[in-house]
PDB file of C-alpha atoms in Angstrom:
ATOM      1  CA  MET A   1     -76.753 164.119 291.234  1.00 46.00           C
ATOM      2  CA  ARG A   2     -79.352 161.651 292.380  1.00 48.00           C
ATOM      3  CA  VAL A   3     -79.036 158.069 291.083  1.00 46.00           C
ATOM      4  CA  SER A   4     -82.231 156.107 290.843  1.00 56.00           C
ATOM      5  CA  THR A   5     -82.640 152.687 292.377  1.00 57.00           C
ATOM      6  CA  GLY A   6     -83.275 151.259 288.907  1.00 59.00           C
ATOM      7  CA  THR A   7     -79.955 152.558 287.660  1.00 64.00           C
ATOM      8  CA  LEU A   8     -78.177 151.020 290.648  1.00 56.00           C
ATOM      9  CA  HIS A   9     -79.859 147.687 289.956  1.00 59.00           C
ATOM     10  CA  GLN A  10     -78.899 147.828 286.266  1.00 68.00           C
ATOM     11  CA  THR A  11     -75.270 148.695 287.040  1.00 66.00           C
ATOM     12  CA  THR A  12     -75.012 145.951 289.650  1.00 62.00           C
ATOM     13  CA  LEU A  13     -76.519 143.424 287.235  1.00 67.00           C
ATOM     14  CA  GLN A  14     -73.965 144.375 284.560  1.00 70.00           C
ATOM     15  CA  HIS A  15     -71.121 143.883 287.050  1.00 64.00           C
ATOM     16  CA  LEU A  16     -72.533 140.512 288.050  1.00 64.00           C
ATOM     17  CA  ARG A  17     -72.740 139.336 284.446  1.00 72.00           C
ATOM     18  CA  ALA A  18     -69.222 140.587 283.657  1.00 68.00           C
ATOM     19  CA  SER A  19     -67.810 138.886 286.739  1.00 62.00           C
ATOM     20  CA  GLN A  20     -69.572 135.621 285.895  1.00 65.00           C
ATOM     21  CA  ALA A  21     -68.203 135.796 282.331  1.00 65.00           C
ATOM     22  CA  ARG A  22     -64.664 136.358 283.626  1.00 68.00           C
ATOM     23  CA  LEU A  23     -65.042 133.454 286.040  1.00 62.00           C
ATOM     24  CA  ALA A  24     -66.333 131.182 283.264  1.00 64.00           C
ATOM     25  CA  ARG A  25     -63.423 132.137 281.028  1.00 68.00           C
ATOM     26  CA  LEU A  26     -60.857 131.579 283.797  1.00 59.00           C
ATOM     27  CA  GLN A  27     -62.451 128.234 284.621  1.00 67.00           C
ATOM     28  CA  SER A  28     -62.280 127.178 280.962  1.00 66.00           C
ATOM     29  CA  GLN A  29     -58.664 128.331 280.660  1.00 62.00           C
ATOM     30  CA  ILE A  30     -57.622 126.469 283.804  1.00 65.00           C
ATOM     31  CA  ALA A  31     -59.328 123.302 282.532  1.00 67.00           C
ATOM     32  CA  SER A  32     -57.615 123.506 279.109  1.00 63.00           C
ATOM     33  CA  GLY A  33     -54.295 124.948 280.282  1.00 62.00           C
ATOM     34  CA  ARG A  34     -54.401 127.399 277.379  1.00 66.00           C
ATOM     35  CA  ARG A  35     -54.330 131.176 277.615  1.00 62.00           C
ATOM     36  CA  ILE A  36     -55.759 131.585 274.096  1.00 61.00           C
ATOM     37  CA  GLU A  37     -58.734 129.338 273.393  1.00 62.00           C
ATOM     38  CA  ARG A  38     -59.997 131.219 270.350  1.00 65.00           C
ATOM     39  CA  PRO A  39     -58.361 133.822 268.088  1.00 64.00           C
ATOM     40  CA  SER A  40     -60.599 136.566 269.445  1.00 60.00           C
ATOM     41  CA  ASP A  41     -59.038 136.117 272.900  1.00 63.00           C
ATOM     42  CA  ASP A  42     -55.762 137.616 271.650  1.00 65.00           C
ATOM     43  CA  ALA A  43     -55.380 138.168 267.903  1.00 70.00           C
ATOM     44  CA  ALA A  44     -51.721 139.213 268.082  1.00 74.00           C
ATOM     45  CA  GLY A  45     -50.838 136.352 270.426  1.00 67.00           C
ATOM     46  CA  THR A  46     -52.656 133.906 268.152  1.00 70.00           C
ATOM     47  CA  ILE A  47     -50.591 135.010 265.143  1.00 77.00           C
ATOM     48  CA  GLN A  48     -47.329 134.817 267.090  1.00 75.00           C
ATOM     49  CA  GLY A  49     -48.237 131.414 268.526  1.00 74.00           C
ATOM     50  CA  MET A  50     -49.090 130.080 265.067  1.00 74.00           C
ATOM     51  CA  GLY A  51     -45.747 131.340 263.784  1.00 80.00           C
ATOM     52  CA  ALA A  52     -43.885 129.601 266.603  1.00 78.00           C
ATOM     53  CA  ARG A  53     -45.763 126.346 266.007  1.00 79.00           C
ATOM     54  CA  GLY A  54     -45.021 126.492 262.282  1.00 84.00           C
ATOM     55  CA  ALA A  55     -41.331 126.997 263.009  1.00 82.00           C
ATOM     56  CA  LEU A  56     -41.409 124.086 265.468  1.00 83.00           C
ATOM     57  CA  ARG A  57     -42.988 121.799 262.848  1.00 88.00           C
ATOM     58  CA  ALA A  58     -40.264 122.698 260.353  1.00 88.00           C
ATOM     59  CA  ARG A  59     -37.549 121.981 262.898  1.00 86.00           C
ATOM     60  CA  ALA A  60     -39.162 118.691 263.846  1.00 88.00           C
ATOM     61  CA  GLN A  61     -38.891 117.659 260.179  1.00 89.00           C
ATOM     62  CA  TRP A  62     -35.283 118.829 260.028  1.00 89.00           C
ATOM     63  CA  SER A  63     -34.524 116.845 263.183  1.00 89.00           C
ATOM     64  CA  SER A  64     -36.066 113.772 261.563  1.00 88.00           C
ATOM     65  CA  ASN A  65     -33.900 114.365 258.485  1.00 89.00           C
ATOM     66  CA  LEU A  66     -30.846 114.615 260.741  1.00 90.00           C
ATOM     67  CA  VAL A  67     -31.660 111.244 262.287  1.00 87.00           C
ATOM     68  CA  LEU A  68     -31.884 109.679 258.821  1.00 87.00           C
ATOM     69  CA  ALA A  69     -28.649 111.388 257.781  1.00 88.00           C
ATOM     70  CA  ARG A  70     -26.879 110.122 260.898  1.00 88.00           C
ATOM     71  CA  GLN A  71     -28.075 106.558 260.311  1.00 88.00           C
ATOM     72  CA  HIS A  72     -26.898 106.748 256.700  1.00 88.00           C
ATOM     73  CA  ALA A  73     -23.512 108.180 257.722  1.00 88.00           C
ATOM     74  CA  GLN A  74     -22.972 105.586 260.455  1.00 88.00           C
ATOM     75  CA  ALA A  75     -23.889 102.719 258.146  1.00 90.00           C
ATOM     76  CA  THR A  76     -21.576 104.130 255.458  1.00 91.00           C
ATOM     77  CA  GLU A  77     -18.691 104.395 257.914  1.00 91.00           C
ATOM     78  CA  THR A  78     -19.231 100.804 259.031  1.00 92.00           C
ATOM     79  CA  SER A  79     -19.397  99.573 255.437  1.00 94.00           C
ATOM     80  CA  LEU A  80     -16.238 101.454 254.450  1.00 95.00           C
ATOM     81  CA  GLY A  81     -14.474 100.024 257.488  1.00 94.00           C
ATOM     82  CA  ALA A  82     -15.352  96.515 256.343  1.00 95.00           C
ATOM     83  CA  ALA A  83     -14.217  97.366 252.804  1.00 96.00           C
ATOM     84  CA  ALA A  84     -10.899  98.707 254.105  1.00 96.00           C
ATOM     85  CA  ASP A  85     -10.296  95.489 256.028  1.00 96.00           C
ATOM     86  CA  MET A  86     -10.944  93.436 252.894  1.00 97.00           C
ATOM     87  CA  VAL A  87      -8.625  95.567 250.748  1.00 96.00           C
ATOM     88  CA  ALA A  88      -5.889  95.275 253.373  1.00 96.00           C
ATOM     89  CA  GLU A  89      -6.321  91.507 253.396  1.00 96.00           C
ATOM     90  CA  ALA A  90      -6.187  91.365 249.591  1.00 96.00           C
ATOM     91  CA  ARG A  91      -3.000  93.448 249.706  1.00 95.00           C
ATOM     92  CA  LEU A  92      -1.507  90.940 252.150  1.00 94.00           C
ATOM     93  CA  LEU A  93      -2.480  88.017 249.927  1.00 94.00           C
ATOM     94  CA  ALA A  94      -0.794  89.741 246.982  1.00 93.00           C
ATOM     95  CA  THR A  95       2.483  89.918 248.928  1.00 93.00           C
ATOM     96  CA  ARG A  96       2.364  86.164 249.559  1.00 91.00           C
ATOM     97  CA  ALA A  97       2.383  85.377 245.854  1.00 87.00           C
ATOM     98  CA  ASP A  98       5.888  84.593 244.608  1.00 85.00           C
ATOM     99  CA  ALA A  99       7.563  82.196 242.222  1.00 77.00           C
ATOM    100  CA  SER A 100       8.251  79.706 245.010  1.00 81.00           C
ATOM    101  CA  GLN A 101       4.545  79.081 245.600  1.00 83.00           C
ATOM    102  CA  SER A 102       3.046  75.919 244.155  1.00 88.00           C
ATOM    103  CA  ALA A 103       0.141  76.046 241.737  1.00 89.00           C
ATOM    104  CA  GLU A 104      -2.138  74.716 244.494  1.00 93.00           C
ATOM    105  CA  ALA A 105      -1.027  77.445 246.915  1.00 92.00           C
ATOM    106  CA  MET A 106      -1.572  80.155 244.304  1.00 93.00           C
ATOM    107  CA  ALA A 107      -5.032  78.743 243.541  1.00 93.00           C
ATOM    108  CA  ALA A 108      -5.869  78.847 247.260  1.00 95.00           C
ATOM    109  CA  LEU A 109      -4.819  82.502 247.384  1.00 95.00           C
ATOM    110  CA  ALA A 110      -6.989  83.172 244.326  1.00 94.00           C
ATOM    111  CA  ARG A 111     -10.014  81.620 246.044  1.00 95.00           C
ATOM    112  CA  GLN A 112      -9.473  83.857 249.068  1.00 96.00           C
ATOM    113  CA  VAL A 113      -9.293  86.925 246.840  1.00 96.00           C
ATOM    114  CA  ASP A 114     -12.455  85.807 245.061  1.00 95.00           C
ATOM    115  CA  GLY A 115     -14.215  85.665 248.430  1.00 96.00           C
ATOM    116  CA  LEU A 116     -12.984  89.164 249.244  1.00 96.00           C
ATOM    117  CA  LEU A 117     -14.210  90.321 245.839  1.00 96.00           C
ATOM    118  CA  ALA A 118     -17.702  89.014 246.596  1.00 95.00           C
ATOM    119  CA  GLY A 119     -17.599  90.735 249.982  1.00 96.00           C
ATOM    120  CA  LEU A 120     -16.583  94.055 248.432  1.00 96.00           C
ATOM    121  CA  LEU A 121     -19.420  93.800 245.919  1.00 95.00           C
ATOM    122  CA  ASP A 122     -21.814  93.281 248.824  1.00 95.00           C
ATOM    123  CA  GLU A 123     -20.456  96.382 250.574  1.00 95.00           C
ATOM    124  CA  ALA A 124     -20.693  98.443 247.388  1.00 93.00           C
ATOM    125  CA  ASN A 125     -24.384  97.520 247.192  1.00 92.00           C
ATOM    126  CA  ARG A 126     -25.037  97.731 250.944  1.00 92.00           C
ATOM    127  CA  ALA A 127     -28.419  99.170 251.981  1.00 89.00           C
ATOM    128  CA  GLN A 128     -29.615 100.898 255.143  1.00 84.00           C
ATOM    129  CA  ASP A 129     -33.368 100.611 255.710  1.00 82.00           C
ATOM    130  CA  GLY A 130     -33.831  99.908 252.010  1.00 81.00           C
ATOM    131  CA  ALA A 131     -31.638 102.817 250.844  1.00 82.00           C
ATOM    132  CA  ARG A 132     -28.399 101.959 249.023  1.00 87.00           C
ATOM    133  CA  LEU A 133     -25.484 103.612 250.805  1.00 88.00           C
ATOM    134  CA  PHE A 134     -23.427 104.220 247.672  1.00 88.00           C
ATOM    135  CA  GLY A 135     -26.312 104.727 245.246  1.00 81.00           C
ATOM    136  CA  GLY A 136     -26.091 108.500 244.997  1.00 74.00           C
ATOM    137  CA  SER A 137     -29.428 110.236 244.534  1.00 72.00           C
ATOM    138  CA  ASP A 138     -31.035 106.950 243.450  1.00 69.00           C
ATOM    139  CA  THR A 139     -31.041 104.791 246.571  1.00 69.00           C
ATOM    140  CA  ARG A 140     -33.372 102.078 245.278  1.00 74.00           C
ATOM    141  CA  GLY A 141     -31.307  99.930 242.923  1.00 77.00           C
ATOM    142  CA  ALA A 142     -27.850  98.404 243.268  1.00 84.00           C
ATOM    143  CA  PRO A 143     -25.229 100.992 242.212  1.00 86.00           C
ATOM    144  CA  VAL A 144     -22.739  98.319 241.103  1.00 89.00           C
ATOM    145  CA  GLU A 145     -23.538  95.528 238.678  1.00 90.00           C
ATOM    146  CA  ALA A 146     -21.295  92.484 238.319  1.00 90.00           C
ATOM    147  CA  LEU A 147     -20.490  91.011 234.914  1.00 92.00           C
ATOM    148  CA  ARG A 148     -20.262  87.224 235.065  1.00 92.00           C
ATOM    149  CA  ASP A 149     -19.345  84.382 232.753  1.00 91.00           C
ATOM    150  CA  GLU A 150     -21.482  81.328 232.123  1.00 91.00           C
ATOM    151  CA  ALA A 151     -20.182  79.701 235.294  1.00 87.00           C
ATOM    152  CA  GLY A 152     -21.249  82.714 237.369  1.00 89.00           C
ATOM    153  CA  ARG A 153     -17.671  83.852 237.912  1.00 90.00           C
ATOM    154  CA  MET A 154     -17.254  87.638 238.209  1.00 93.00           C
ATOM    155  CA  THR A 155     -15.332  88.983 235.231  1.00 92.00           C
ATOM    156  CA  GLY A 156     -15.969  92.697 235.592  1.00 92.00           C
ATOM    157  CA  VAL A 157     -18.110  95.387 237.190  1.00 91.00           C
ATOM    158  CA  THR A 158     -19.990  98.383 235.920  1.00 89.00           C
ATOM    159  CA  ALA A 159     -21.791 101.305 237.503  1.00 84.00           C
ATOM    160  CA  ALA A 160     -25.566 101.162 237.234  1.00 75.00           C
ATOM    161  CA  SER A 161     -27.067 103.287 234.485  1.00 57.00           C
ATOM    162  CA  ARG A 162     -29.200 105.419 236.845  1.00 53.00           C
ATOM    163  CA  ALA A 163     -26.664 108.252 237.270  1.00 46.00           C
ATOM    164  CA  PRO A 164     -25.440 107.044 240.694  1.00 46.00           C
ATOM    165  CA  GLU A 165     -23.114 110.021 241.116  1.00 53.00           C
ATOM    166  CA  GLY A 166     -25.944 112.332 242.221  1.00 64.00           C
ATOM    167  CA  ARG A 167     -25.934 113.646 245.784  1.00 74.00           C
ATOM    168  CA  LEU A 168     -28.411 112.416 248.384  1.00 78.00           C
ATOM    169  CA  LEU A 169     -29.570 115.689 249.941  1.00 78.00           C
ATOM    170  CA  ARG A 170     -31.335 116.230 253.254  1.00 83.00           C
ATOM    171  CA  GLN A 171     -32.788 119.545 254.371  1.00 81.00           C
ATOM    172  CA  VAL A 172     -31.447 120.195 257.863  1.00 83.00           C
ATOM    173  CA  GLY A 173     -32.166 123.914 258.213  1.00 81.00           C
ATOM    174  CA  GLU A 174     -33.682 126.981 256.590  1.00 82.00           C
ATOM    175  CA  GLY A 175     -32.269 126.850 253.050  1.00 82.00           C
ATOM    176  CA  THR A 176     -29.647 124.295 254.161  1.00 80.00           C
ATOM    177  CA  LEU A 177     -29.322 121.115 252.094  1.00 83.00           C
ATOM    178  CA  LEU A 178     -26.667 118.662 253.233  1.00 80.00           C
ATOM    179  CA  GLY A 179     -25.186 115.932 251.038  1.00 82.00           C
ATOM    180  CA  VAL A 180     -25.043 112.829 253.237  1.00 82.00           C
ATOM    181  CA  ASN A 181     -23.843 110.109 250.891  1.00 84.00           C
ATOM    182  CA  THR A 182     -20.632 108.730 249.432  1.00 86.00           C
ATOM    183  CA  SER A 183     -20.926 107.536 245.848  1.00 85.00           C
ATOM    184  CA  ALA A 184     -19.640 104.163 244.719  1.00 86.00           C
ATOM    185  CA  GLU A 185     -16.925 105.779 242.603  1.00 87.00           C
ATOM    186  CA  GLU A 186     -15.817 108.045 245.467  1.00 89.00           C
ATOM    187  CA  ALA A 187     -15.313 104.983 247.644  1.00 92.00           C
ATOM    188  CA  PHE A 188     -14.145 102.440 245.078  1.00 93.00           C
ATOM    189  CA  GLY A 189     -12.476 104.641 242.490  1.00 91.00           C
ATOM    190  CA  PRO A 190     -13.159 105.822 238.932  1.00 90.00           C
ATOM    191  CA  GLY A 191     -14.704 103.004 236.981  1.00 89.00           C
ATOM    192  CA  LEU A 192     -14.911 101.072 240.274  1.00 92.00           C
ATOM    193  CA  GLU A 193     -11.229 100.247 239.821  1.00 95.00           C
ATOM    194  CA  LEU A 194     -10.875  98.735 243.291  1.00 96.00           C
ATOM    195  CA  LEU A 195     -13.093  95.843 242.267  1.00 96.00           C
ATOM    196  CA  THR A 196     -11.346  95.661 238.911  1.00 96.00           C
ATOM    197  CA  HIS A 197      -7.972  95.401 240.663  1.00 96.00           C
ATOM    198  CA  LEU A 198      -9.203  92.513 242.805  1.00 97.00           C
ATOM    199  CA  ILE A 199     -10.485  90.716 239.714  1.00 96.00           C
ATOM    200  CA  ALA A 200      -7.062  91.187 238.114  1.00 96.00           C
ATOM    201  CA  LEU A 201      -5.332  89.937 241.290  1.00 96.00           C
ATOM    202  CA  ARG A 202      -7.498  86.842 241.429  1.00 96.00           C
ATOM    203  CA  ASP A 203      -6.840  86.096 237.756  1.00 96.00           C
ATOM    204  CA  ALA A 204      -3.086  86.606 238.220  1.00 95.00           C
ATOM    205  CA  LEU A 205      -3.026  84.213 241.172  1.00 95.00           C
ATOM    206  CA  GLU A 206      -5.042  81.617 239.283  1.00 94.00           C
ATOM    207  CA  ALA A 207      -2.541  81.876 236.425  1.00 92.00           C
ATOM    208  CA  GLY A 208       0.376  81.585 238.852  1.00 92.00           C
ATOM    209  CA  ASP A 209       1.664  84.994 237.674  1.00 93.00           C
ATOM    210  CA  ALA A 210       3.485  86.320 240.742  1.00 92.00           C
ATOM    211  CA  ALA A 211       4.906  89.290 238.795  1.00 92.00           C
ATOM    212  CA  ALA A 212       1.430  90.490 237.816  1.00 94.00           C
ATOM    213  CA  ALA A 213       0.307  90.133 241.433  1.00 94.00           C
ATOM    214  CA  ALA A 214       3.280  92.234 242.564  1.00 93.00           C
ATOM    215  CA  GLU A 215       2.425  94.981 240.067  1.00 95.00           C
ATOM    216  CA  LEU A 216      -1.045  95.240 241.587  1.00 95.00           C
ATOM    217  CA  GLN A 217       0.256  95.905 245.109  1.00 95.00           C
ATOM    218  CA  PRO A 218       0.783  99.691 244.720  1.00 96.00           C
ATOM    219  CA  LEU A 219      -2.629  99.958 243.077  1.00 96.00           C
ATOM    220  CA  LEU A 220      -4.192  98.233 246.068  1.00 96.00           C
ATOM    221  CA  ASP A 221      -2.300 100.635 248.358  1.00 96.00           C
ATOM    222  CA  ARG A 222      -3.908 103.523 246.503  1.00 96.00           C
ATOM    223  CA  ASP A 223      -7.305 101.841 246.702  1.00 96.00           C
ATOM    224  CA  LEU A 224      -6.917 101.397 250.445  1.00 96.00           C
ATOM    225  CA  GLU A 225      -5.962 105.049 250.855  1.00 96.00           C
ATOM    226  CA  ARG A 226      -9.051 106.124 248.884  1.00 95.00           C
ATOM    227  CA  VAL A 227     -11.343 104.070 251.113  1.00 95.00           C
ATOM    228  CA  ALA A 228      -9.650 105.550 254.198  1.00 94.00           C
ATOM    229  CA  VAL A 229     -10.202 109.079 252.873  1.00 93.00           C
ATOM    230  CA  ALA A 230     -13.883 108.304 252.269  1.00 92.00           C
ATOM    231  CA  GLN A 231     -14.097 107.104 255.866  1.00 90.00           C
ATOM    232  CA  ALA A 232     -12.471 110.318 257.098  1.00 89.00           C
ATOM    233  CA  VAL A 233     -14.948 112.413 255.122  1.00 88.00           C
ATOM    234  CA  GLY A 234     -17.707 110.450 256.816  1.00 85.00           C
ATOM    235  CA  GLY A 235     -16.207 111.350 260.189  1.00 82.00           C
ATOM    236  CA  VAL A 236     -16.274 115.047 259.291  1.00 86.00           C
ATOM    237  CA  LEU A 237     -19.908 114.672 258.248  1.00 87.00           C
ATOM    238  CA  ALA A 238     -20.745 113.002 261.566  1.00 84.00           C
ATOM    239  CA  ARG A 239     -19.237 115.915 263.512  1.00 85.00           C
ATOM    240  CA  ARG A 240     -21.197 118.402 261.424  1.00 87.00           C
ATOM    241  CA  LEU A 241     -24.376 116.456 262.077  1.00 87.00           C
ATOM    242  CA  ASP A 242     -23.634 116.615 265.818  1.00 87.00           C
ATOM    243  CA  HIS A 243     -23.270 120.399 265.595  1.00 87.00           C
ATOM    244  CA  LEU A 244     -26.475 120.796 263.575  1.00 87.00           C
ATOM    245  CA  GLU A 245     -28.387 118.550 265.955  1.00 86.00           C
ATOM    246  CA  GLU A 246     -27.256 120.593 268.964  1.00 88.00           C
ATOM    247  CA  ARG A 247     -28.180 123.856 267.245  1.00 88.00           C
ATOM    248  CA  LEU A 248     -31.616 122.556 266.264  1.00 87.00           C
ATOM    249  CA  ALA A 249     -32.270 121.402 269.826  1.00 86.00           C
ATOM    250  CA  GLN A 250     -31.463 124.895 271.112  1.00 88.00           C
ATOM    251  CA  GLU A 251     -33.733 126.499 268.514  1.00 86.00           C
ATOM    252  CA  GLU A 252     -36.565 124.130 269.403  1.00 86.00           C
ATOM    253  CA  MET A 253     -36.233 125.012 273.101  1.00 87.00           C
ATOM    254  CA  ARG A 254     -36.332 128.735 272.295  1.00 87.00           C
ATOM    255  CA  LEU A 255     -39.351 128.392 270.004  1.00 83.00           C
ATOM    256  CA  GLU A 256     -41.217 126.179 272.463  1.00 77.00           C
ATOM    257  CA  ALA A 257     -40.652 128.772 275.190  1.00 79.00           C
ATOM    258  CA  ALA A 258     -41.999 131.476 272.852  1.00 79.00           C
ATOM    259  CA  ARG A 259     -45.024 129.374 271.891  1.00 74.00           C
ATOM    260  CA  SER A 260     -45.741 128.621 275.537  1.00 69.00           C
ATOM    261  CA  GLN A 261     -45.517 132.308 276.413  1.00 73.00           C
ATOM    262  CA  PHE A 262     -48.095 133.158 273.756  1.00 70.00           C
ATOM    263  CA  GLU A 263     -50.471 130.208 274.144  1.00 66.00           C
ATOM    264  CA  ASP A 264     -50.060 128.443 277.483  1.00 61.00           C
ATOM    265  CA  LEU A 265     -51.674 129.546 280.719  1.00 57.00           C
ATOM    266  CA  ASP A 266     -49.823 130.486 283.896  1.00 58.00           C
ATOM    267  CA  ILE A 267     -51.873 128.136 286.063  1.00 63.00           C
ATOM    268  CA  ALA A 268     -50.776 129.601 289.403  1.00 67.00           C
ATOM    269  CA  GLN A 269     -51.645 133.146 288.303  1.00 64.00           C
ATOM    270  CA  ALA A 270     -54.943 132.001 286.794  1.00 58.00           C
ATOM    271  CA  VAL A 271     -55.976 130.287 290.045  1.00 66.00           C
ATOM    272  CA  MET A 272     -55.202 133.489 291.978  1.00 73.00           C
ATOM    273  CA  ASP A 273     -57.206 135.526 289.456  1.00 64.00           C
ATOM    274  CA  TYR A 274     -60.074 133.051 289.768  1.00 64.00           C
ATOM    275  CA  GLN A 275     -60.121 133.353 293.549  1.00 69.00           C
ATOM    276  CA  GLU A 276     -60.034 137.155 293.339  1.00 73.00           C
ATOM    277  CA  GLU A 277     -62.867 137.158 290.819  1.00 66.00           C
ATOM    278  CA  GLN A 278     -64.904 134.918 293.096  1.00 71.00           C
ATOM    279  CA  THR A 279     -64.429 137.458 295.883  1.00 73.00           C
ATOM    280  CA  VAL A 280     -65.570 140.246 293.558  1.00 69.00           C
ATOM    281  CA  LEU A 281     -68.628 138.238 292.520  1.00 64.00           C
ATOM    282  CA  GLU A 282     -69.564 137.459 296.111  1.00 68.00           C
ATOM    283  CA  ALA A 283     -69.281 141.159 296.992  1.00 68.00           C
ATOM    284  CA  ALA A 284     -71.464 142.071 294.010  1.00 66.00           C
ATOM    285  CA  LEU A 285     -74.053 139.497 295.051  1.00 66.00           C
ATOM    286  CA  THR A 286     -74.072 140.884 298.597  1.00 69.00           C
ATOM    287  CA  LEU A 287     -74.534 144.413 297.286  1.00 62.00           C
ATOM    288  CA  SER A 288     -77.300 143.279 294.973  1.00 62.00           C
ATOM    289  CA  GLY A 289     -79.087 141.646 297.896  1.00 60.00           C
ATOM    290  CA  ARG A 290     -78.888 144.807 299.993  1.00 62.00           C
ATOM    291  CA  LEU A 291     -80.217 146.907 297.112  1.00 58.00           C
ATOM    292  CA  LEU A 292     -83.109 144.505 296.745  1.00 57.00           C
ATOM    293  CA  GLU A 293     -83.888 144.794 300.470  1.00 57.00           C
ATOM    294  CA  LEU A 294     -83.745 148.595 300.246  1.00 55.00           C
ATOM    295  CA  THR A 295     -86.062 148.671 297.253  1.00 56.00           C
ATOM    296  CA  LEU A 296     -88.532 146.352 298.937  1.00 50.00           C
ATOM    297  CA  ALA A 297     -88.494 148.438 302.122  1.00 49.00           C
ATOM    298  CA  ARG A 298     -89.218 151.606 300.164  1.00 53.00           C
ATOM    299  CA  TYR A 299     -92.018 149.909 298.320  1.00 48.00           C
ATOM    300  CA  LEU A 300     -93.664 148.781 301.569  1.00 50.00           C
ATOM    301  CA  GLN A 301     -93.499 152.271 303.115  1.00 52.00           C
TER     302      GLN A 301
END
């Protein structure tokens, strides 16, 4: 079958245009570092890449929630440690009260307990970055309110009326909500009895009632144990957060590798392809030139 010179020219021109288009695309990909620059480049890869990026965004948010949860847990553990120290000191002061103490000595012990009481109230209302540690689901307002007499002396405490027992939940995984807080009553007892016991101890010492102070000692032991348990629960939470953080990091690495496989360009391979395509284009240009010479020679004959 005889092929006309015009057909050869047309075919060569099509190859030239296709080669130039491939070179332009490779050049653009190398400049951007992306394998897929528009959905039409690879529809299936685009969908898979979008899915991987969506999953990465979700995990980035969960990682951020884990950071907040860790900060809250660490601050809670520190606060409970300070509270435990104050309860232990109050327990020691209670043991020093006996009938042989003078009224002045008992009053001095009462003042020390009053200082510890103020410190415990501060810890009960402690905040981390504006969020109350023991405020339950409502982290804005103080979870514990002090009742005071006209002189400003603390006479009682009450839980805030904003339902402070709710859980502070953080999403740390697909369908995984983690409670990261300790409520005021979990740490300080039903009805905030730890603070109530310190008020009673202070009043007993002020009255010189050594027997009443002695009766409060086992209650303070129980209060101290409760605070220690709350601390231990915080330690368990911290270990779980470590595990979740490690798992999320692994998932993020896997998803990033998948996203990169779908969307990112293998630069080394692309450069090789570009060089090969340049060779093809140069060969096509050479062939086109020879065809033009042949056509011209025939025309001149």
